[in-house]
mmCIF file of C-alpha atoms in Angstrom:
data_model
loop_
_atom_site.group_PDB
_atom_site.id
_atom_site.type_symbol
_atom_site.label_atom_id
_atom_site.label_comp_id
_atom_site.label_asym_id
_atom_site.label_seq_id
_atom_site.Cartn_x
_atom_site.Cartn_y
_atom_site.Cartn_z
ATOM 1 C CA MET D 29 81.682 73.134 89.616
ATOM 2 C CA ALA D 30 80.768 73.815 93.228
ATOM 3 C CA LEU D 31 80.997 77.387 94.379
ATOM 4 C CA PRO D 32 84.286 77.715 96.299
ATOM 5 C CA LEU D 33 84.099 78.710 99.934
ATOM 6 C CA GLY D 34 86.788 81.291 99.221
ATOM 7 C CA ALA D 35 84.482 83.074 96.778
ATOM 8 C CA VAL D 36 81.728 83.326 99.377
ATOM 9 C CA GLN D 37 84.166 84.616 101.991
ATOM 10 C CA LEU D 38 85.528 87.120 99.481
ATOM 11 C CA ALA D 39 82.009 88.329 98.712
ATOM 12 C CA VAL D 40 81.204 88.857 102.394
ATOM 13 C CA VAL D 41 84.467 90.658 103.151
ATOM 14 C CA SER D 42 84.166 92.801 100.011
ATOM 15 C CA PHE D 43 80.586 93.786 100.817
ATOM 16 C CA ILE D 44 81.473 94.812 104.368
ATOM 17 C CA SER D 45 84.642 96.705 103.436
ATOM 18 C CA ILE D 46 83.063 98.483 100.460
ATOM 19 C CA SER D 47 80.025 99.442 102.552
ATOM 20 C CA LEU D 48 82.202 100.883 105.328
ATOM 21 C CA SER D 49 84.351 102.743 102.807
ATOM 22 C CA LEU D 50 81.309 104.199 101.056
ATOM 23 C CA ALA D 51 79.845 105.279 104.398
ATOM 24 C CA ALA D 52 83.102 106.990 105.387
ATOM 25 C CA LEU D 53 83.347 108.741 102.015
ATOM 26 C CA ALA D 54 79.700 109.821 102.182
ATOM 27 C CA LEU D 55 80.229 111.326 105.643
ATOM 28 C CA ARG D 56 83.327 113.094 104.382
ATOM 29 C CA LEU D 57 81.478 114.645 101.452
ATOM 30 C CA TRP D 58 78.425 115.476 103.574
ATOM 31 C CA SER D 59 80.566 117.289 106.136
ATOM 32 C CA LYS D 60 82.045 119.355 103.315
ATOM 33 C CA HIS D 61 78.539 120.167 102.128
ATOM 34 C CA ILE D 62 77.112 121.278 105.468
ATOM 35 C CA LEU D 63 80.222 123.360 106.198
ATOM 36 C CA HIS D 64 80.005 124.933 102.715
ATOM 37 C CA ARG D 65 83.572 123.965 101.935
ATOM 38 C CA PRO D 66 84.587 123.124 98.380
ATOM 39 C CA LEU D 67 86.044 119.773 97.481
ATOM 40 C CA VAL D 68 89.815 119.858 97.171
ATOM 41 C CA PHE D 69 92.415 117.604 95.597
ATOM 42 C CA HIS D 70 92.568 115.022 98.379
ATOM 43 C CA ASP D 71 88.770 114.708 98.310
ATOM 44 C CA TYR D 72 88.812 113.913 94.606
ATOM 45 C CA MET D 73 91.607 111.402 95.115
ATOM 46 C CA ALA D 74 89.547 109.719 97.842
ATOM 47 C CA CYS D 75 86.634 109.463 95.404
ATOM 48 C CA GLY D 76 88.973 107.996 92.801
ATOM 49 C CA ALA D 77 90.242 105.469 95.333
ATOM 50 C CA MET D 78 86.672 104.437 96.101
ATOM 51 C CA LEU D 79 85.899 104.026 92.402
ATOM 52 C CA PHE D 80 88.989 101.929 91.707
ATOM 53 C CA THR D 81 88.490 99.856 94.862
ATOM 54 C CA THR D 82 84.935 99.037 93.843
ATOM 55 C CA GLY D 83 86.165 98.092 90.384
ATOM 56 C CA ALA D 84 88.896 95.834 91.765
ATOM 57 C CA ALA D 85 86.473 94.161 94.169
ATOM 58 C CA SER D 86 84.038 93.560 91.305
ATOM 59 C CA VAL D 87 86.747 91.946 89.195
ATOM 60 C CA TYR D 88 87.881 89.664 92.011
ATOM 61 C CA LEU D 89 84.291 88.732 92.809
ATOM 62 C CA ALA D 90 83.806 87.781 89.172
ATOM 63 C CA ALA D 91 86.972 85.700 89.397
ATOM 64 C CA GLY D 92 85.660 84.045 92.541
ATOM 65 C CA PHE D 93 82.243 83.139 91.192
ATOM 66 C CA ALA D 94 83.134 82.395 87.564
ATOM 67 C CA ALA D 95 86.865 81.781 87.274
ATOM 68 C CA GLY D 96 87.844 79.540 90.171
ATOM 69 C CA LEU D 97 89.407 82.054 92.566
ATOM 70 C CA GLY D 98 89.686 80.248 95.890
ATOM 71 C CA LEU D 99 90.168 76.810 94.350
ATOM 72 C CA HIS D 100 93.425 74.882 94.151
ATOM 73 C CA LEU D 101 95.074 74.899 90.749
ATOM 74 C CA ASP D 102 95.221 71.095 90.671
ATOM 75 C CA TYR D 103 91.455 70.930 91.214
ATOM 76 C CA ILE D 104 90.802 73.443 88.423
ATOM 77 C CA MET D 105 93.023 71.578 85.971
ATOM 78 C CA ALA D 106 91.299 68.299 86.826
ATOM 79 C CA THR D 107 87.708 69.565 86.599
ATOM 80 C CA ASP D 108 87.512 72.616 84.324
ATOM 81 C CA PRO D 109 90.886 73.792 82.972
ATOM 82 C CA ALA D 110 89.206 76.247 80.579
ATOM 83 C CA ILE D 111 88.397 78.676 83.396
ATOM 84 C CA LEU D 112 92.100 79.188 84.113
ATOM 85 C CA ALA D 113 92.349 81.456 81.064
ATOM 86 C CA LEU D 114 89.368 83.478 82.315
ATOM 87 C CA PHE D 115 90.960 83.820 85.741
ATOM 88 C CA LEU D 116 94.221 85.064 84.230
ATOM 89 C CA LYS D 117 92.302 87.530 82.040
ATOM 90 C CA LEU D 118 90.536 88.933 85.102
ATOM 91 C CA PHE D 119 93.787 89.055 87.047
ATOM 92 C CA VAL D 120 95.246 91.692 84.707
ATOM 93 C CA PRO D 121 92.572 94.417 85.200
ATOM 94 C CA GLY D 122 92.226 93.418 88.853
ATOM 95 C CA GLN D 123 95.906 94.062 89.442
ATOM 96 C CA LEU D 124 95.793 97.445 87.704
ATOM 97 C CA LEU D 125 92.647 98.577 89.552
ATOM 98 C CA TRP D 126 94.165 97.493 92.867
ATOM 99 C CA ALA D 127 97.349 99.458 92.163
ATOM 100 C CA ALA D 128 95.341 102.516 91.070
ATOM 101 C CA ALA D 129 93.232 102.385 94.244
ATOM 102 C CA ASN D 130 96.318 102.124 96.449
ATOM 103 C CA THR D 131 97.958 105.008 94.632
ATOM 104 C CA CYS D 132 94.907 107.249 95.012
ATOM 105 C CA VAL D 133 94.653 106.477 98.734
ATOM 106 C CA LYS D 134 98.301 107.318 99.365
ATOM 107 C CA ILE D 135 98.204 110.525 97.333
ATOM 108 C CA SER D 136 94.966 111.576 99.056
ATOM 109 C CA ILE D 137 96.571 111.146 102.485
ATOM 110 C CA LEU D 138 99.755 112.929 101.415
ATOM 111 C CA SER D 139 97.737 115.799 99.962
ATOM 112 C CA LEU D 140 95.846 116.068 103.245
ATOM 113 C CA TYR D 141 99.176 116.221 105.073
ATOM 114 C CA THR D 142 100.223 119.221 102.987
ATOM 115 C CA SER D 143 97.104 121.058 104.176
ATOM 116 C CA LEU D 144 97.446 120.111 107.830
ATOM 117 C CA PHE D 145 101.175 120.783 108.123
ATOM 118 C CA GLU D 146 101.607 123.576 105.591
ATOM 119 C CA ALA D 147 103.708 125.585 108.063
ATOM 120 C CA SER D 148 106.582 123.124 107.645
ATOM 121 C CA TRP D 149 107.887 123.551 104.118
ATOM 122 C CA ARG D 150 110.332 120.669 104.539
ATOM 123 C CA PHE D 151 107.507 118.310 105.448
ATOM 124 C CA VAL D 152 105.358 119.580 102.571
ATOM 125 C CA LEU D 153 108.264 119.040 100.178
ATOM 126 C CA LEU D 154 108.685 115.510 101.517
ATOM 127 C CA CYS D 155 104.979 114.886 100.906
ATOM 128 C CA TYR D 156 105.227 115.987 97.297
ATOM 129 C CA ALA D 157 108.347 113.876 96.761
ATOM 130 C CA THR D 158 106.505 110.860 98.170
ATOM 131 C CA MET D 159 103.576 111.575 95.849
ATOM 132 C CA VAL D 160 105.936 111.486 92.867
ATOM 133 C CA PHE D 161 107.479 108.236 94.088
ATOM 134 C CA THR D 162 104.015 106.732 94.600
ATOM 135 C CA ALA D 163 102.958 107.725 91.081
ATOM 136 C CA ALA D 164 106.187 106.205 89.742
ATOM 137 C CA TYR D 165 105.350 102.995 91.589
ATOM 138 C CA PHE D 166 101.967 102.830 89.854
ATOM 139 C CA ILE D 167 103.604 103.398 86.469
ATOM 140 C CA SER D 168 106.026 100.547 87.200
ATOM 141 C CA VAL D 169 103.091 98.221 87.969
ATOM 142 C CA LEU D 170 101.420 99.309 84.732
ATOM 143 C CA LEU D 171 104.568 98.634 82.724
ATOM 144 C CA GLU D 172 105.311 95.274 84.316
ATOM 145 C CA THR D 173 101.778 94.136 83.540
ATOM 146 C CA PHE D 174 102.214 94.658 79.808
ATOM 147 C CA LEU D 175 105.966 94.341 79.216
ATOM 148 C CA LEU D 176 107.121 91.291 81.164
ATOM 149 C CA CYS D 177 105.157 88.763 79.121
ATOM 150 C CA LYS D 178 105.872 88.504 75.413
ATOM 151 C CA PRO D 179 103.497 88.500 73.667
ATOM 152 C CA VAL D 180 101.084 90.330 75.973
ATOM 153 C CA GLU D 181 98.447 87.646 75.395
ATOM 154 C CA PHE D 182 100.687 85.156 77.176
ATOM 155 C CA ASN D 183 99.578 86.819 80.437
ATOM 156 C CA TRP D 184 96.311 84.905 80.178
ATOM 157 C CA ASP D 185 96.715 82.438 77.296
ATOM 158 C CA LYS D 186 99.364 79.892 78.225
ATOM 159 C CA SER D 187 98.548 77.751 75.186
ATOM 160 C CA ILE D 188 100.503 80.044 72.856
ATOM 161 C CA ALA D 189 104.269 80.362 72.573
ATOM 162 C CA GLY D 190 105.668 82.996 74.887
ATOM 163 C CA SER D 191 107.477 83.753 78.120
ATOM 164 C CA CYS D 192 107.217 85.964 81.206
ATOM 165 C CA GLU D 193 110.735 86.776 82.340
ATOM 166 C CA GLY D 194 111.163 87.832 85.952
ATOM 167 C CA GLN D 195 107.429 88.091 86.611
ATOM 168 C CA ASN D 196 107.513 86.514 90.076
ATOM 169 C CA THR D 197 110.427 88.727 91.097
ATOM 170 C CA ALA D 198 108.619 91.804 89.787
ATOM 171 C CA TYR D 199 105.490 90.922 91.785
ATOM 172 C CA LEU D 200 107.581 90.435 94.934
ATOM 173 C CA VAL D 201 109.401 93.749 94.495
ATOM 174 C CA ALA D 202 106.123 95.557 93.782
ATOM 175 C CA GLY D 203 104.519 94.099 96.914
ATOM 176 C CA ILE D 204 107.463 95.012 99.127
ATOM 177 C CA THR D 205 107.636 98.516 97.646
ATOM 178 C CA ASN D 206 103.927 99.048 98.247
ATOM 179 C CA LEU D 207 104.286 97.937 101.878
ATOM 180 C CA VAL D 208 107.282 100.229 102.440
ATOM 181 C CA ILE D 209 105.383 103.216 101.027
ATOM 182 C CA ASP D 210 102.370 102.377 103.213
ATOM 183 C CA VAL D 211 104.479 102.301 106.376
ATOM 184 C CA PHE D 212 106.347 105.459 105.394
ATOM 185 C CA VAL D 213 103.125 107.393 104.758
ATOM 186 C CA VAL D 214 101.756 106.348 108.157
ATOM 187 C CA VAL D 215 104.886 107.254 110.151
ATOM 188 C CA MET D 216 105.679 110.492 108.287
ATOM 189 C CA PRO D 217 103.690 112.856 110.540
ATOM 190 C CA MET D 218 104.470 111.054 113.810
ATOM 191 C CA PRO D 219 107.441 113.251 114.866
ATOM 192 C CA MET D 220 105.333 116.369 114.367
ATOM 193 C CA LEU D 221 102.364 114.873 116.210
ATOM 194 C CA PHE D 222 104.465 113.846 119.194
ATOM 195 C CA GLY D 223 105.821 117.392 119.278
ATOM 196 C CA LEU D 224 102.374 118.931 119.817
ATOM 197 C CA ARG D 225 101.904 120.887 123.032
ATOM 198 C CA MET D 226 99.287 118.743 124.696
ATOM 199 C CA SER D 227 99.123 115.954 127.223
ATOM 200 C CA LEU D 228 100.641 112.594 126.364
ATOM 201 C CA ARG D 229 97.198 110.998 126.407
ATOM 202 C CA LYS D 230 95.871 113.459 123.835
ATOM 203 C CA ARG D 231 98.965 113.100 121.681
ATOM 204 C CA LEU D 232 98.607 109.328 121.690
ATOM 205 C CA GLY D 233 94.962 109.752 120.721
ATOM 206 C CA VAL D 234 95.887 111.958 117.764
ATOM 207 C CA VAL D 235 98.637 109.545 116.723
ATOM 208 C CA GLY D 236 96.170 106.652 116.904
ATOM 209 C CA MET D 237 93.650 108.546 114.793
ATOM 210 C CA PHE D 238 96.248 109.285 112.112
ATOM 211 C CA SER D 239 97.439 105.680 112.180
ATOM 212 C CA LEU D 240 93.909 104.376 111.639
ATOM 213 C CA GLY D 241 93.429 106.842 108.799
ATOM 214 C CA GLY D 242 96.632 105.629 107.189
ATOM 215 C CA LEU D 243 95.565 102.011 107.490
#
C-alpha cells in the first residue's frame, strides 16, 4: 500500500509542533533554573502535557504509517481491510492520550492563574472549580472509551458480536465540551486584565499574550 499523503503531512506537522512545544517547555524550565525557583504544580502539569502530547502524536503517526490513517475507508476495505482493526486499536490509546494532554494543559493554565491572581479569592475559587470540571471531563472520556462498546473488544474488532450505543453522540458531546472549556479558560482572566491600570495598548498586549498562551 502506498504511503498516504495524509501520513506525511501529519508527520511534518507533528514534528514541528512537538519541537516548538519542547523548546517552549525547555525555556520555561531553564528560566526556573537560572532564577533558582523551584518547580511548582503548573510546571509539573506542563511536563505531563508534553509527555502525553508526545505519546498521542506517536500513536497517530503509527496509525498514519502502518494503519491507513489519511486513507479513505473504501480504499482500505478494497486493498487491505486487515489494517482497519489495527487503526481502531491505535485509536483507543490515541484518544486517551489526547484527552490526558488537553486536561494537563488546562489544569496547568488554571493553576498558573491561581498564582497570578491570588488576591481575588473569587477568581481563585472559580479556577479550582474549573479544574474539577476539567478532571471530570477527562474521566468521562475515559469511561466512554471502555463502557460504550460491549464487549470492550468491539471497539477495534468489528468481526465479533457487539454494539456501541451512542458512541457518535458521546464523541460529539465530548468535542463540544472540550471546546467550551478551552474558550472559557482563555476568557476567564480577560475582565481582570482589562481592568489593569495601564494604557490600552499595553492592556491589549497583555490580553494577546494570555490568549496565545491559552491557545
